[in-house]
mmCIF file of C-alpha atoms and ligand atoms in Angstrom:
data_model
loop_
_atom_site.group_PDB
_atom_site.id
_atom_site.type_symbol
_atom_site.label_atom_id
_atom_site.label_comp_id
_atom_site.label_asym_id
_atom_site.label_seq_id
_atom_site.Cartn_x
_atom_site.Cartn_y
_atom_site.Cartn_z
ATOM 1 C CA UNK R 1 2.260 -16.311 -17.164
ATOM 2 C CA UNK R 2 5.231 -14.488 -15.569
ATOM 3 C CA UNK R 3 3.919 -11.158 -14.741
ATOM 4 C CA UNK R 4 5.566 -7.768 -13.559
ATOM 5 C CA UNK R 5 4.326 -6.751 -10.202
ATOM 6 C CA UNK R 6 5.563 -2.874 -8.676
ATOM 7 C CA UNK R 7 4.598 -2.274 -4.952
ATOM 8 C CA UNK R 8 5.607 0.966 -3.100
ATOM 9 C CA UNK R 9 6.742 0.468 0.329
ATOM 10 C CA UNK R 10 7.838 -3.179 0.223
ATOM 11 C CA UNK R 11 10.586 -2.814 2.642
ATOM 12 C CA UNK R 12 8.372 -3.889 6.187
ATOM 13 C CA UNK R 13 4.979 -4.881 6.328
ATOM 14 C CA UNK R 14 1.893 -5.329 3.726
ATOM 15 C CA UNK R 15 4.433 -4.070 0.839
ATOM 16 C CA UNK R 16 7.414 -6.787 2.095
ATOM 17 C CA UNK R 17 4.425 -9.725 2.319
ATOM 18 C CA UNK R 18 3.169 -8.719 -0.819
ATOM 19 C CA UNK R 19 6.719 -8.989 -2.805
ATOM 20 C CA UNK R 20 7.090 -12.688 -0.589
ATOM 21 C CA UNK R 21 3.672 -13.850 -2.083
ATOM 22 C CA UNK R 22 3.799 -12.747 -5.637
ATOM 23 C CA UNK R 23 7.490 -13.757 -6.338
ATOM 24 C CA UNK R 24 6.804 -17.356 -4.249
ATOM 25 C CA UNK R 25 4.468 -17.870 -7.406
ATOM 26 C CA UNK R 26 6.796 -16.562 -10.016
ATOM 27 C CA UNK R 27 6.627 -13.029 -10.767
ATOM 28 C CA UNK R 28 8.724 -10.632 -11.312
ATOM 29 C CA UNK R 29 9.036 -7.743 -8.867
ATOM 30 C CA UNK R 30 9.898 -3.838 -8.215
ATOM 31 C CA UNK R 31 10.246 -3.081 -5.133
ATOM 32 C CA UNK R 32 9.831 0.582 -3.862
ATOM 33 C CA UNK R 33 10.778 1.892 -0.268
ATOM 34 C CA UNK R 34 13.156 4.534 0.981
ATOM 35 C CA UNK R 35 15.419 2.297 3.277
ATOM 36 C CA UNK R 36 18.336 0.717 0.983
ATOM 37 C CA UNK R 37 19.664 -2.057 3.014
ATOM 38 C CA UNK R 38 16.146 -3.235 3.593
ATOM 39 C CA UNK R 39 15.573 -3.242 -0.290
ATOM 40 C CA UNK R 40 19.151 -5.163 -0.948
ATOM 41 C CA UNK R 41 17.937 -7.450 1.684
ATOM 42 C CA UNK R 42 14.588 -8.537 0.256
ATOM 43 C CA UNK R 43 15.721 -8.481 -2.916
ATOM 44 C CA UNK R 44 18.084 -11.206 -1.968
ATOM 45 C CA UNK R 45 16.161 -13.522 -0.506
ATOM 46 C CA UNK R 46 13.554 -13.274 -3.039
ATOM 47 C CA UNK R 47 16.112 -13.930 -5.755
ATOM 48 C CA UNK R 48 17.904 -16.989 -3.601
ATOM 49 C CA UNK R 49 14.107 -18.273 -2.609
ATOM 50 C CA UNK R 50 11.968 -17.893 -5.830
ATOM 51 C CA UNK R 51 14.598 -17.232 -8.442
ATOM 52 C CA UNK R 52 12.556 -14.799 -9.928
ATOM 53 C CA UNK R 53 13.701 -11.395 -11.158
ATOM 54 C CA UNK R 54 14.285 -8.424 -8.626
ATOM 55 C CA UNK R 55 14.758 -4.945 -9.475
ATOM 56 C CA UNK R 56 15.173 -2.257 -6.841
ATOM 57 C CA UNK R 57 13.590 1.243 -7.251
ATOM 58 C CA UNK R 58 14.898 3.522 -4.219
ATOM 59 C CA UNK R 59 12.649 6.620 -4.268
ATOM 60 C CA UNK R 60 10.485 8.601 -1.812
ATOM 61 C CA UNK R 61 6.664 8.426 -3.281
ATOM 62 C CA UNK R 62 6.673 12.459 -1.712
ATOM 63 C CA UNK R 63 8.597 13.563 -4.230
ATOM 64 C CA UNK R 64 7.318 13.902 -7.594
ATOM 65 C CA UNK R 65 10.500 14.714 -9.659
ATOM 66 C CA UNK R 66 12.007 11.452 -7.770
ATOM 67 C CA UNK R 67 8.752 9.268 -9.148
ATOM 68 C CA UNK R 68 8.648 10.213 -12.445
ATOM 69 C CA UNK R 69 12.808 10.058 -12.767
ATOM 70 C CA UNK R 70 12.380 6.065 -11.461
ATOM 71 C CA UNK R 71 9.369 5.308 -13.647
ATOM 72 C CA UNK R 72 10.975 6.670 -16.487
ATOM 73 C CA UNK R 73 13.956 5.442 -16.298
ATOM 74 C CA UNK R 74 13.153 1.649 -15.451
ATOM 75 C CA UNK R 75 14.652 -0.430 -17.740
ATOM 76 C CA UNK R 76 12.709 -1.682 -20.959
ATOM 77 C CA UNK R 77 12.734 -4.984 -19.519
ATOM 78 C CA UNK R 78 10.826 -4.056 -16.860
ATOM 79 C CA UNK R 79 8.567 -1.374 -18.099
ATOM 80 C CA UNK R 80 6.022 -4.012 -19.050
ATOM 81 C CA UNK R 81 4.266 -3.484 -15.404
ATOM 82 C CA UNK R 82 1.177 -5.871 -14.921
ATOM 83 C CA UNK R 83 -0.115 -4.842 -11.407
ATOM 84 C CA UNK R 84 0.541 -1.933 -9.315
ATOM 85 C CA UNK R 85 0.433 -2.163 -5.746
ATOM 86 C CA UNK R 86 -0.058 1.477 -4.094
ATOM 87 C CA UNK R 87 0.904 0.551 -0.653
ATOM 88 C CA UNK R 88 3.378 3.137 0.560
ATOM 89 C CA UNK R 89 2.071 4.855 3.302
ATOM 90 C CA UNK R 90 1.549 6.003 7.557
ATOM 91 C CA UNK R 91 0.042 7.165 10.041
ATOM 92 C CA UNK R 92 1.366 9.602 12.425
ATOM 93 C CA UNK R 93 -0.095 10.700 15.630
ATOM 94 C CA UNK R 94 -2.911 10.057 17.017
ATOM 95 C CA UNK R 95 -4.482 13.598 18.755
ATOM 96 C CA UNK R 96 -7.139 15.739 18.923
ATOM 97 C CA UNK R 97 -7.602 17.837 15.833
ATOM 98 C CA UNK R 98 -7.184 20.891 17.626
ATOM 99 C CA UNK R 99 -3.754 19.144 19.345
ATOM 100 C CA UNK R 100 -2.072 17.250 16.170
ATOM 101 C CA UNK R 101 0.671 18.621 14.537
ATOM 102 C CA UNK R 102 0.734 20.090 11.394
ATOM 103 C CA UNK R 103 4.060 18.179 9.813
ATOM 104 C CA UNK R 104 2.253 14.956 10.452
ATOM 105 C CA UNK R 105 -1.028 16.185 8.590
ATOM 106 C CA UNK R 106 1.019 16.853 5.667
ATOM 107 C CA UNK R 107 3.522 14.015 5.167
ATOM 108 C CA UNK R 108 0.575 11.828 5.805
ATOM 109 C CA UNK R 109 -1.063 13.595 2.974
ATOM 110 C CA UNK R 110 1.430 13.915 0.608
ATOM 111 C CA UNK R 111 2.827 10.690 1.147
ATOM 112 C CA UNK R 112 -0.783 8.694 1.431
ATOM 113 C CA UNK R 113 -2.592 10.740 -1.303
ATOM 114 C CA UNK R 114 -0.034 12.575 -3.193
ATOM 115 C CA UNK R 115 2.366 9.946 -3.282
ATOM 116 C CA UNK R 116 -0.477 7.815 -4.690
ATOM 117 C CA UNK R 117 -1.033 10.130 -7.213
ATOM 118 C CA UNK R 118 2.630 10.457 -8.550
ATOM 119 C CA UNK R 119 3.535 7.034 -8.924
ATOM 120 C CA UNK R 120 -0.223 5.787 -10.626
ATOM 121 C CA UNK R 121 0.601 9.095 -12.807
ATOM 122 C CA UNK R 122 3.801 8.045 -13.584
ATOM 123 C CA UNK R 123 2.912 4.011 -14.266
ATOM 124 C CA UNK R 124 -0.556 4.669 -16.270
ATOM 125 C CA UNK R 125 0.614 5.874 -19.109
ATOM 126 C CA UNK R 126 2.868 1.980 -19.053
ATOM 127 C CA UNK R 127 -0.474 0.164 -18.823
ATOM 128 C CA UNK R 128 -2.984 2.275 -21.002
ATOM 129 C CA UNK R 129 -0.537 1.938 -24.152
ATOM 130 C CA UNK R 130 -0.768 -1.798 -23.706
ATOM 131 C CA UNK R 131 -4.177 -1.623 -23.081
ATOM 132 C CA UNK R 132 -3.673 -3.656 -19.485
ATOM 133 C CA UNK R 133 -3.183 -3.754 -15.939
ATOM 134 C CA UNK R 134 -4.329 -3.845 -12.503
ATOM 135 C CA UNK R 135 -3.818 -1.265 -9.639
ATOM 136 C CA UNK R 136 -4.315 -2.124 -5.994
ATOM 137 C CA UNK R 137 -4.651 0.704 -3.497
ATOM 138 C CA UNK R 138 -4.147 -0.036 -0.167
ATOM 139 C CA UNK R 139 -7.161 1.953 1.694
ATOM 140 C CA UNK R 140 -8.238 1.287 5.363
ATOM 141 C CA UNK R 141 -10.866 0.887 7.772
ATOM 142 C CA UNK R 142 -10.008 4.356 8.623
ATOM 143 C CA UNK R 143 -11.146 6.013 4.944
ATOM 144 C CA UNK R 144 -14.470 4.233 5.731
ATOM 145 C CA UNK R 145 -15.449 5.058 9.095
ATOM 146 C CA UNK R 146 -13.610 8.538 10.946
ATOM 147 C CA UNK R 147 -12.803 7.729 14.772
ATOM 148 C CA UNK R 148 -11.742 9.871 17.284
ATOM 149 C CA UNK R 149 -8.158 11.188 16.825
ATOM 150 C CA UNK R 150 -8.098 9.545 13.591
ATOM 151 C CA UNK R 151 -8.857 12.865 12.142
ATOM 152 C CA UNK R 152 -6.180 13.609 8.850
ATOM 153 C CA UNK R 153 -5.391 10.127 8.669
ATOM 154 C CA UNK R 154 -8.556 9.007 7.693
ATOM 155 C CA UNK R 155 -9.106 11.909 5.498
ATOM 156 C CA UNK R 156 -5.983 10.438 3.777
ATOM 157 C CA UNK R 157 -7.510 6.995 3.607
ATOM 158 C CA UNK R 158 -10.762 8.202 2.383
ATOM 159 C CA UNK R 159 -9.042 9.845 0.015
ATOM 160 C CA UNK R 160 -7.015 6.854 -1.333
ATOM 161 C CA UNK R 161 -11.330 5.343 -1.729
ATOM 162 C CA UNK R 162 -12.669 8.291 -4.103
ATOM 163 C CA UNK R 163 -9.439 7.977 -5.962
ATOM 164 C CA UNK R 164 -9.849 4.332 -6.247
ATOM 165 C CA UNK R 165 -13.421 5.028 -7.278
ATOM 166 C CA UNK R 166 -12.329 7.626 -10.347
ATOM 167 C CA UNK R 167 -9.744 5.898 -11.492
ATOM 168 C CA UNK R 168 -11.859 2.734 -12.161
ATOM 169 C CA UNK R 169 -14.607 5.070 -13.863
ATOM 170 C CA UNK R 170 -11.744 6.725 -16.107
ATOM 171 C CA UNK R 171 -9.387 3.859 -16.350
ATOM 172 C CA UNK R 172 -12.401 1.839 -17.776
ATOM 173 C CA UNK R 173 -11.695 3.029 -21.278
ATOM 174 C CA UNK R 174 -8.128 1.401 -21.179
ATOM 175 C CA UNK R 175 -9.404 -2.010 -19.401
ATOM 176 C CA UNK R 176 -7.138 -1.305 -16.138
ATOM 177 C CA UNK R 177 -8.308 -2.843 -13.372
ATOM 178 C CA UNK R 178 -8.911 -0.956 -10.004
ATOM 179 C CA UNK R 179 -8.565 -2.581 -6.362
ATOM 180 C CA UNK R 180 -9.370 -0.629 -3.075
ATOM 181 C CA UNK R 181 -8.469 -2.691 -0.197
ATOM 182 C CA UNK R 182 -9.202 -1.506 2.886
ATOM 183 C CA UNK R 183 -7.745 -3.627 5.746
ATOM 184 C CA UNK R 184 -8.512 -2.894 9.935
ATOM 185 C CA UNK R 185 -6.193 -3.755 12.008
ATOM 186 C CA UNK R 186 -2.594 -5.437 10.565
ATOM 187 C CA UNK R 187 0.495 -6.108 12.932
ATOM 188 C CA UNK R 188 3.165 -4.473 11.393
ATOM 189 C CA UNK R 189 5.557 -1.785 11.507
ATOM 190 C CA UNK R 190 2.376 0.623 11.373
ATOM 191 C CA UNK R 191 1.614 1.109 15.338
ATOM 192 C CA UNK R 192 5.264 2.052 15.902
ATOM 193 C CA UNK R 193 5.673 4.586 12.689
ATOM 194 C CA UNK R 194 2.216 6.036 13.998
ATOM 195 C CA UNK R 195 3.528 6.257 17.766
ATOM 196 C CA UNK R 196 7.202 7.307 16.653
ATOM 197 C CA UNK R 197 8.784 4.187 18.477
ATOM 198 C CA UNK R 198 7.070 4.432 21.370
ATOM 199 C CA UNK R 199 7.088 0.476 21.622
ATOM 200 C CA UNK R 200 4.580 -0.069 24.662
ATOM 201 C CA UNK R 201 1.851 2.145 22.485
ATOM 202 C CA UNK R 202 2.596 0.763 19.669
ATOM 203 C CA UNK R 203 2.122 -2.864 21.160
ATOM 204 C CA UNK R 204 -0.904 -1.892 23.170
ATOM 205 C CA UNK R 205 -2.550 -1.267 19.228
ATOM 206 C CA UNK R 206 -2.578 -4.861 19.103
ATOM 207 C CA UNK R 207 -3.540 -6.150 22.697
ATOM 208 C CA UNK R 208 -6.815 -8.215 23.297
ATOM 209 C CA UNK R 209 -7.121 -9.835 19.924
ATOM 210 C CA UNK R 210 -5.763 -11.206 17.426
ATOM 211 C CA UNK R 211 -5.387 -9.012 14.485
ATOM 212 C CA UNK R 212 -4.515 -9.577 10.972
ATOM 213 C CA UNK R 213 -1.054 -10.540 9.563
ATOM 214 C CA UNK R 214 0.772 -8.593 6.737
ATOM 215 C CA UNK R 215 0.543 -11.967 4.434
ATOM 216 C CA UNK R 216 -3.790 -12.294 5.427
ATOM 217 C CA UNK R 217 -3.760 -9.109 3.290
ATOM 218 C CA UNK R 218 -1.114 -10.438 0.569
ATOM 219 C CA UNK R 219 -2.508 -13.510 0.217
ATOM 220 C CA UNK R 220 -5.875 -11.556 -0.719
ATOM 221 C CA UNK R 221 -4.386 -8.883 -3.174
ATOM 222 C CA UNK R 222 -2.703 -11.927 -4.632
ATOM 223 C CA UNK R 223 -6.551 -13.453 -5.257
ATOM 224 C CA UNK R 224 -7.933 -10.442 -6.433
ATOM 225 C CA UNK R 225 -5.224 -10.249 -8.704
ATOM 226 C CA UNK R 226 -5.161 -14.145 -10.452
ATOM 227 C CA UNK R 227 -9.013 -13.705 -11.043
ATOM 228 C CA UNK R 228 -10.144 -14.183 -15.155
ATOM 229 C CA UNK R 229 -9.338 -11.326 -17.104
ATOM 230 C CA UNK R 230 -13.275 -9.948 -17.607
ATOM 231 C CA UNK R 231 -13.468 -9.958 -13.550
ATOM 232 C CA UNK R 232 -12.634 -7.351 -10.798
ATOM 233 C CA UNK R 233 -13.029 -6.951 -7.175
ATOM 234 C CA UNK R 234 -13.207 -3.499 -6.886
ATOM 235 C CA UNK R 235 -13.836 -2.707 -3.142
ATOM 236 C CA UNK R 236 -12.955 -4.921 -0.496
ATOM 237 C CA UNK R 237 -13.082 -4.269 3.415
ATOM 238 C CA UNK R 238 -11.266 -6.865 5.836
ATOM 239 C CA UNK R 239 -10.594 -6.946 9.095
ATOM 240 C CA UNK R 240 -9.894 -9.553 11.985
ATOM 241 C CA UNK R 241 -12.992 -11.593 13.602
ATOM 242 C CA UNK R 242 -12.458 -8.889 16.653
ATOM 243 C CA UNK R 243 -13.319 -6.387 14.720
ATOM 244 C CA UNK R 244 -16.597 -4.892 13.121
ATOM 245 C CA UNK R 245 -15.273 -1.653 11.986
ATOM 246 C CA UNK R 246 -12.572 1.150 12.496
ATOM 247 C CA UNK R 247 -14.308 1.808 15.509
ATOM 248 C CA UNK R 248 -15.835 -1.570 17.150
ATOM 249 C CA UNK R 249 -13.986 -4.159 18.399
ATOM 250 C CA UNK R 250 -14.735 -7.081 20.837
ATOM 251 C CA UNK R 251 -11.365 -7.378 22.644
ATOM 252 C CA UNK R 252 -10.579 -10.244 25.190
HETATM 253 P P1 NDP Y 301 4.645 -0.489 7.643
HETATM 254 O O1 NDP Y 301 5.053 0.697 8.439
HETATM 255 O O2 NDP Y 301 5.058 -1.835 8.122
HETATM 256 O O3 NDP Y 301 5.135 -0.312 6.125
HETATM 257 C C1 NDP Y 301 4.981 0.908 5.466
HETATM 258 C C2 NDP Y 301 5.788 0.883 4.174
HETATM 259 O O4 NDP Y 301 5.559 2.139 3.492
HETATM 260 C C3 NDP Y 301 7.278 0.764 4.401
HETATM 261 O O5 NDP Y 301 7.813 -0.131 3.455
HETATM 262 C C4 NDP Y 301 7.795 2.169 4.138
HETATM 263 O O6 NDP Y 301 9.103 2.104 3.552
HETATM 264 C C5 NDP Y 301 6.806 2.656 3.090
HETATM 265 N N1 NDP Y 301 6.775 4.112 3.011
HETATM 266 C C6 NDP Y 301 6.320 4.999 3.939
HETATM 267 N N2 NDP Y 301 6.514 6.250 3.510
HETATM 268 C C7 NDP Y 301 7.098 6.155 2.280
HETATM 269 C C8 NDP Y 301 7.562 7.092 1.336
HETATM 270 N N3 NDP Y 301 7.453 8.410 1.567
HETATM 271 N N4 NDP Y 301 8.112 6.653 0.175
HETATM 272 C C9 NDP Y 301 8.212 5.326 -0.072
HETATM 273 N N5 NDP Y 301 7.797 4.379 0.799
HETATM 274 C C10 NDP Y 301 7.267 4.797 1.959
HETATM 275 O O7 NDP Y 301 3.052 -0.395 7.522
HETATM 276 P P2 NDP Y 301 1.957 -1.345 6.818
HETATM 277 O O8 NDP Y 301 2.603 -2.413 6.035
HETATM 278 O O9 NDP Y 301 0.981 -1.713 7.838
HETATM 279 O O10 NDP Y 301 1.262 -0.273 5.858
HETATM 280 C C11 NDP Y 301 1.155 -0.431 4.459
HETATM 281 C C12 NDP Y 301 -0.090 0.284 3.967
HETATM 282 O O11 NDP Y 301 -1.243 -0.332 4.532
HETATM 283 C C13 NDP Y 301 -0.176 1.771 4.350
HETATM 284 O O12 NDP Y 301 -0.699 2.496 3.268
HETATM 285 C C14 NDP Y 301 -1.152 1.772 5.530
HETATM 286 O O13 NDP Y 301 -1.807 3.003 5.669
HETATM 287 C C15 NDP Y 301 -2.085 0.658 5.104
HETATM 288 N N6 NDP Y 301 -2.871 0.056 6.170
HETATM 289 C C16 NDP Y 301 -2.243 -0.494 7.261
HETATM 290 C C17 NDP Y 301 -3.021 -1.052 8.273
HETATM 291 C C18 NDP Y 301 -2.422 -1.612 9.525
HETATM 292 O O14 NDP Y 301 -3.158 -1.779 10.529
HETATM 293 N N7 NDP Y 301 -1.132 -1.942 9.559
HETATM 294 C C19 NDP Y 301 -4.484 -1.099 8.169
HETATM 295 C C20 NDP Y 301 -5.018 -0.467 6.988
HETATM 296 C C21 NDP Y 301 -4.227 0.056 6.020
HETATM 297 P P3 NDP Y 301 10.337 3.070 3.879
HETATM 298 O O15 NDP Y 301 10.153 3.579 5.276
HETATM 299 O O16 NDP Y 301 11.542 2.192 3.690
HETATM 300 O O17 NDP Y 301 10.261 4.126 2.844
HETATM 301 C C1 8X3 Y 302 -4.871 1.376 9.871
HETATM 302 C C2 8X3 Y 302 -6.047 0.887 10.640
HETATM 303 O O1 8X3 Y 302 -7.705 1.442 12.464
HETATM 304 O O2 8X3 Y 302 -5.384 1.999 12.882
HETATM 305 O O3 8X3 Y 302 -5.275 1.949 8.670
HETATM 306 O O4 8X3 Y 302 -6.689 3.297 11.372
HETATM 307 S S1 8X3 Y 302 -6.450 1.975 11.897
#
């Protein structure tokens, strides 16, 4: 079965793997990001690799009038969405509470929680009238364990878990699967958003071990999403082999 798959932030990283992996098996796919040529440019090559159906949706998950407009106005066609993947997100900083900056607390926030909340606010209403679908939240390490300096982005990410946890309580009704997935570390554009392109910090994230890819974590949304029906993985924590937790690692 063909089915319609809509991931926020699918222009780099977890969201771009994600698109790669679903529409190398067939489905159809929205991608979300901010960054138009990036979104032209996937949706190319998924079209020219899979030959499956592409349909761009520029908007900013911050801004609720901007979500709801795009959800709204998808085309019919493509209103029939199967699986949501909330993966739009960042961190930025990484300081002392008393030292981090207040704009970073709240675009993490908004974007990582509130941004969340728009777009599964906006798509829900798309999956409990059909009586189906599957949401995947992309959590963290960092929503399970707080480390030092981690401060309001792991509130954000331990935010993103209680959501996932209310939504599957209240979605239950309406047979929706809920996915949290909460990865450790994942070489992507992450390190450098975090470190605002500071490129030797950003690299340093990953030094001394080998730490997941972008497609280890597609590849498993993509299982816990072609279970049976009457099955869900609901909470799922995965990091490299060098790492316990979002605090212990065994680095070379
Ligand atoms: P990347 O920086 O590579 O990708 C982030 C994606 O989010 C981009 O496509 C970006 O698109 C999009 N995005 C950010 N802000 C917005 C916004 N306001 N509106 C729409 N899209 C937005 O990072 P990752 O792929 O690593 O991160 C993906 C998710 O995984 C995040 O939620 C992150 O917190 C989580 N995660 C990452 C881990 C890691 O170690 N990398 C570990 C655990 C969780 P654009 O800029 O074009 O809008
Ligand atoms: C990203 C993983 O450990 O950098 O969510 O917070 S970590």
């Amino acid at each position: 079965m063909v089915r319609t798959v809509f991931i926020t932030g699918a222009t780099s990283g977890i969201g771009k793997a994600c698109a790669e992996k679903f529409a190398s098996a067939g489905d159809n796919i929205i991608i979300n990001g901010r960054r138009k040529d990036r979104l032209a440019e996937l949706e190319n090559s998924l079209q020219n690799n899979y030959n499956v159906k592409v349909f761009e949706s520029i908007f900013d998950v911050q801004n609720k009038e901007e979500v709801f407009a795009a959800v709204n106005n998808l085309p019919e066609e493509w209103k029939g969405i199967d699986i949501l993947i909330n993966n739009a997100g960042l961190a930025l900083g990484r300081d002392y509470f008393d030292e981090a900056d207040l704009d970073d607390w709240e675009t993490m926030l908004q974007t990582n929680v509130n941004g969340l909340l728009y777009v599964s606010k906006a798509v829900i209403p798309l999956m409990t009238k059909r009586n189906s679908g599957h949401i995947i939240n992309l959590g963290s390490v960092a929503g399970k364990e707080m480390y030092e300096k981690g401060n309001v982005y792991c509130v954000s990410k331990a935010a993103v878990d209680a959501i996932s946890k209310t939504m599957r309580i209240d979605l239950l009704q309406h047979r929706i699967k809920v996915t949290a997935i909460h990865p450790g570390a994942v070489e992507t554009e992450f390190a450098l958003v975090r470190y605002k392109g500071d490129k030797t910090k950003a690299s340093d994230t990953y030094k001394g071990f080998t730490p997941l890819t972008a497609m280890d974590i597609a590849e498993t949304i993509y299982y816990t999403a072609s279970l049976p029906p009457h099955v869900c993985i609901n909470d799922l924590v995965i990091t490299a082999i060098s790492q316990a937790n979002a605090i212990y690692f065994k680095k070379d």
